[in-house]
XYZ file of C-alpha atoms in Angstrom:
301
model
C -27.015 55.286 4.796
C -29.930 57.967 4.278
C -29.835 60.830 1.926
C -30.349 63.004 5.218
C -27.330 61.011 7.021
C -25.394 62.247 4.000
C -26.713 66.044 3.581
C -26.397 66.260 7.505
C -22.235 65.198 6.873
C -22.215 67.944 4.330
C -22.557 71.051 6.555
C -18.949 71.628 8.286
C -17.767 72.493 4.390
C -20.455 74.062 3.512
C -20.746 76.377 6.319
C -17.402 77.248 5.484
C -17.942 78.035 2.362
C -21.379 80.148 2.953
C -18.990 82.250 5.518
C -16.453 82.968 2.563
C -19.683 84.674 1.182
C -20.444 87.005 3.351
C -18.222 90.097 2.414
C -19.418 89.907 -0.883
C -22.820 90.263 -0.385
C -22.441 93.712 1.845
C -25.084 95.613 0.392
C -27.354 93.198 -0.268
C -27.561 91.696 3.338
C -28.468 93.378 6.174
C -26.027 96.049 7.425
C -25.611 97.175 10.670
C -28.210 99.484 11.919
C -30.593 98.553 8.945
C -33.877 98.090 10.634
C -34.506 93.908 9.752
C -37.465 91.760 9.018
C -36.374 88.038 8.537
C -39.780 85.712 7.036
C -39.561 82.126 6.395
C -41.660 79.013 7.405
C -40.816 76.073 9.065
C -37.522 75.013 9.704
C -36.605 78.311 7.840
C -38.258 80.400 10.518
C -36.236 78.773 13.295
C -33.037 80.200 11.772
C -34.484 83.918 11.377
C -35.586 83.644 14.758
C -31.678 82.658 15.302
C -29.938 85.385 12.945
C -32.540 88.379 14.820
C -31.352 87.164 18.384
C -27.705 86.914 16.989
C -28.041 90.563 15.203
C -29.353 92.304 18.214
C -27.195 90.864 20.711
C -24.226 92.517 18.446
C -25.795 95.690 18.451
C -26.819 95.210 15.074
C -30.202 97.413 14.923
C -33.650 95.704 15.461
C -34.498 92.811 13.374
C -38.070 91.075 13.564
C -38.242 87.076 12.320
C -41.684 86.189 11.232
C -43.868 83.336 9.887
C -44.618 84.402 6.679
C -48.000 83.877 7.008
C -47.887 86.258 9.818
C -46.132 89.100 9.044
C -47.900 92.301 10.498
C -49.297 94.670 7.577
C -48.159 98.351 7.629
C -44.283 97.736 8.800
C -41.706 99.258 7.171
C -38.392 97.857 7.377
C -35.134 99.589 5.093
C -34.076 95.138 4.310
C -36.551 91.970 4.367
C -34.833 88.718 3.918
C -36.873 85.774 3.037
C -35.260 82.607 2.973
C -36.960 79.494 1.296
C -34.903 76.031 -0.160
C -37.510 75.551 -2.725
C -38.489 79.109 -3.421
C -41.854 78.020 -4.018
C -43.293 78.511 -0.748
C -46.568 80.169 -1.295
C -46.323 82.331 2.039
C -43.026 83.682 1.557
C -43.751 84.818 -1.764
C -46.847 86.138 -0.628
C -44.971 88.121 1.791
C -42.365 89.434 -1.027
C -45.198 91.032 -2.548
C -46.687 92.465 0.650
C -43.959 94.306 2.636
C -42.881 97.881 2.538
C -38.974 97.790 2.436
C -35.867 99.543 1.393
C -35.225 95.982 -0.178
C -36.318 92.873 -0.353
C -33.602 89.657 -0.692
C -34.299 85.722 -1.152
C -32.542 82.987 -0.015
C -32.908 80.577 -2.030
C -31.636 77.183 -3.119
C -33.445 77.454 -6.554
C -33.344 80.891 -8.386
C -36.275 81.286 -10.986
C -39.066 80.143 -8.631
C -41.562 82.590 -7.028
C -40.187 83.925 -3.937
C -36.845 84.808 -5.588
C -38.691 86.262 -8.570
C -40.493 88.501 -6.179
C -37.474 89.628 -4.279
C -35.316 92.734 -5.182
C -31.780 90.489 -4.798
C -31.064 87.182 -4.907
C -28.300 84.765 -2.614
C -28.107 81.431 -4.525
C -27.178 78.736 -2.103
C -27.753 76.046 -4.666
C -24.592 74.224 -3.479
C -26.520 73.022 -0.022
C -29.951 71.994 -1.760
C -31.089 68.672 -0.518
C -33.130 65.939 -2.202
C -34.676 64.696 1.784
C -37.437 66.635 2.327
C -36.296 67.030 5.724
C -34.260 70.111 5.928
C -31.122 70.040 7.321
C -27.925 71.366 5.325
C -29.564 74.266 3.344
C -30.787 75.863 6.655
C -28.238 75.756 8.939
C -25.757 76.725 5.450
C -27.978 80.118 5.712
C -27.692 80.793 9.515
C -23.346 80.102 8.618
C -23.906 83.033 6.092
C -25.951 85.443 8.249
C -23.649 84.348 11.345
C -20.833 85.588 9.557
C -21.475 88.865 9.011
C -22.174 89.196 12.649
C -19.054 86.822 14.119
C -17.213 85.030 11.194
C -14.838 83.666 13.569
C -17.437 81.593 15.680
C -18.725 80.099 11.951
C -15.282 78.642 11.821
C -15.128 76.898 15.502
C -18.621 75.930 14.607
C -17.985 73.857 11.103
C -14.767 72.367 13.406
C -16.784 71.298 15.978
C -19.480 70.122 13.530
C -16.739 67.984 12.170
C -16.160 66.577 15.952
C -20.330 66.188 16.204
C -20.340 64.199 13.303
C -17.869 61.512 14.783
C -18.858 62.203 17.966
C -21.088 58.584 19.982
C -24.877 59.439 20.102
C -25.536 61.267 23.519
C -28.881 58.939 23.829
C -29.596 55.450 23.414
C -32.176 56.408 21.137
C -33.894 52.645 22.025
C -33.924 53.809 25.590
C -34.182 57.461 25.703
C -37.025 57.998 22.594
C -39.883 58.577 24.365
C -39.485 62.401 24.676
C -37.096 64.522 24.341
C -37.132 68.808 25.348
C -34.697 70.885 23.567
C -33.458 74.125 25.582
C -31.599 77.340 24.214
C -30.868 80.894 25.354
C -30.730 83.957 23.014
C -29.768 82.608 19.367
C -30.203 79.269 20.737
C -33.595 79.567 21.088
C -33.918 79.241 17.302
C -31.975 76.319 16.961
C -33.571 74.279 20.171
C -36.759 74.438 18.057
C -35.470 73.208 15.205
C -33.802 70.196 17.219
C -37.309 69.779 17.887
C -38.621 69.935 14.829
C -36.100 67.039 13.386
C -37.025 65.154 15.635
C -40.491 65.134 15.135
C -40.720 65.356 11.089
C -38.165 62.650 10.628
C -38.821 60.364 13.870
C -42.648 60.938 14.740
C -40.893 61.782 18.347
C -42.871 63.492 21.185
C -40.425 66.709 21.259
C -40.563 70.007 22.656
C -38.503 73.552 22.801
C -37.997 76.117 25.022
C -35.597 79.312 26.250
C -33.958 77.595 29.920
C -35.673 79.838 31.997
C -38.978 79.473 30.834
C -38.543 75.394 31.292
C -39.021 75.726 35.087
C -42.614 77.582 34.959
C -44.067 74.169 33.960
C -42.550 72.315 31.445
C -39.776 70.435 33.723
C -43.270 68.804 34.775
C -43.030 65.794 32.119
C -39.375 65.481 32.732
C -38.772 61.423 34.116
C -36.663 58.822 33.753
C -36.026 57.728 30.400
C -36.883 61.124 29.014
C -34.085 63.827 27.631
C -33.459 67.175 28.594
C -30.989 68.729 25.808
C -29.248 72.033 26.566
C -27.993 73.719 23.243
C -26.693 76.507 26.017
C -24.850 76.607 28.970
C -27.114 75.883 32.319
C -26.477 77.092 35.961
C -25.849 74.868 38.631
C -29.724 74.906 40.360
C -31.181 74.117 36.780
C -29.194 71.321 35.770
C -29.493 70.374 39.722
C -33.587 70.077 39.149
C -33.492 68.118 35.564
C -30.932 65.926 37.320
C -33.361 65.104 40.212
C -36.478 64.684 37.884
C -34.430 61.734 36.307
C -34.304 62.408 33.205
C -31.214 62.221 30.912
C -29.383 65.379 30.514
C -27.519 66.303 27.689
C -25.083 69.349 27.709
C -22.510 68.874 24.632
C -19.667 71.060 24.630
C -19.970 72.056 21.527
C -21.296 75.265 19.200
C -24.914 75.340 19.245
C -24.589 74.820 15.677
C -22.796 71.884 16.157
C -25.428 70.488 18.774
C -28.197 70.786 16.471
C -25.700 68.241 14.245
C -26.046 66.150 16.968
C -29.460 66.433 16.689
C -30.229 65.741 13.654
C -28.070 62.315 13.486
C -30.312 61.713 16.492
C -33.210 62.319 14.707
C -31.988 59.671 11.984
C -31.133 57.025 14.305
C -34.280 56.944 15.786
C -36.771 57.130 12.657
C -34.061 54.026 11.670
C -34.578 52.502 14.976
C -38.522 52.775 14.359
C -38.544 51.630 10.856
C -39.064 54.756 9.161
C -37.364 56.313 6.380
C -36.215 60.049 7.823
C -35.647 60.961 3.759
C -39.547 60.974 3.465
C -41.429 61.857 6.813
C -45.034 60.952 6.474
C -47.357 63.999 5.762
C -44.841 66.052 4.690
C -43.672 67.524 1.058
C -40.412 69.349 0.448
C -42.627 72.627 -0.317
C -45.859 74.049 1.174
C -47.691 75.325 -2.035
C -51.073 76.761 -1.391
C -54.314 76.282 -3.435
C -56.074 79.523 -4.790
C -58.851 78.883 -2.520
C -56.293 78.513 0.413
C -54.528 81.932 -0.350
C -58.297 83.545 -0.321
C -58.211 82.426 3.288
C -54.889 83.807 4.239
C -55.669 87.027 1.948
């Protein structure tokens, strides 16, 4: 078994326990009607974009999720979260040094590096680091935190039905259905339809897309076929699933927490870099940080 296969089985008790967190850090987190950036890059940006959707849909105040290198100069926001595994990322420390805020807090699997160094408070999820450079645990253990401040009993019924995704058969025949594969989401979803995505691609070189299920119909459905996968981390309406269902293509709807989809998803995305002969612990190209040169930060200066 992979070191991913084994970080991905992790996450129903450590969701749990990043949930358990969450009263503790009131004051430090974003509180309701605290005007909200949320930076981070990568798979990290896929679960702000997933906590600001979640926060305003409560009524929670507006909250902005950023790439790090692309936060807008000039806002000011009373809490920025920044959430990195490695806390070495060069743009989200870059970004700590930048903003005007109330308060800055990391996220952080390693305390001591530069982004948490750079932040005003510090949340030490050191229990869901990860040796794969593949994210996986650590992310979705910060999305459990910042989902339970905003609906602590859906973090429960996720981690249970994370427990059912992780025994659950493969929705694909990932030596039949690996050619392509479009993740959907509404809302919150959104977030995590990307990041499906994203495993996909990092860990099994697959031809993937992402994108909110109303948008899919204004051109994307156009590369849906036979032996192709349409996977809904949200519910669909009856004409939707009506047109993926005539294109051919394989559709996948698991009745499950979105959370627990993107589990799914990610033993997917092992499978098939297996199933290819690649090793999803150590996706070509890729490093478990993003560290810039001088002479790159000059450019993004």
């Amino acid at each position: 078994m992979s070191i991913t296969a084994d970080e991905i089985a992790a996450q129903p008790a450590l969701w749990r326990r990043a949930a358990a967190m969450a009263d503790d850090l009131s004051g430090v987190l974003p509180a309701a009607g605290e005007r909200t950036c949320i930076v981070g890059c990568g798979t990290s940006l896929f679960m702000a974009r997933a906590v600001a959707a979640l926060r305003e849909a409560a009524g929670l105040g507006e909250v902005d999720a950023f790439a790090a290198s692309e936060l807008p100069e000039g806002r000011r926001y009373d809490v920025v979260v920044a959430i990195s595994r490695s806390g070495t990322t060069t743009e989200v420390a870059r970004a700590l040094g930048r903003v005007q805020a109330g308060r800055t807090v990391a996220i952080t699997a390693v305390p001591g590096t530069p982004v948490p160094e750079a932040a005003d408070h510090v949340v030490d999820l050191g229990f869901a680091d990860e040796e794969s450079v593949v994210q996986t645990r650590f992310a979705t253990t910060v999305l459990a935190l910042l989902r339970a401040q905003v609906e602590p009993a859906a973090v429960a019924a996720a981690a249970d039905d994370a427990e059912r995704a992780l025994q659950a058969p493969l929705p694909v025949d990932v030596a039949v259905h690996g050619e392509q594969l479009t993740f959907l989401g509404r809302g919150w979803s959104c977030g995590l339809a990307e990041e499906a995505g994203l495993k996909l691609r990092e860990a099994a070189q697959a031809w993937t897309e992402a994108y909110p299920v109303f948008e899919y119909r204004h051109g994307p459905i156009s590369i849906a076929a036979p032996g192709r996968v349409v996977w809904a981390l949200t519910a669909l309406d009856a004409p939707i699933v009506a047109q993926i269902e005539a294109t051919g293509a394989t559709l996948v709807r698991p009745d499950l927490d979105p959370m627990a989809s993107l589990v799914l998803a990610q033993r997917t995305a092992v499978a098939l870099a297996e199933a290819r002969g690649l090793n999803p612990d150590l996706p070509r190209n890729l490093t478990r940080s993003v560290v810039l040169t001088d002479e790159e930060l000059e450019v993004l200066n």
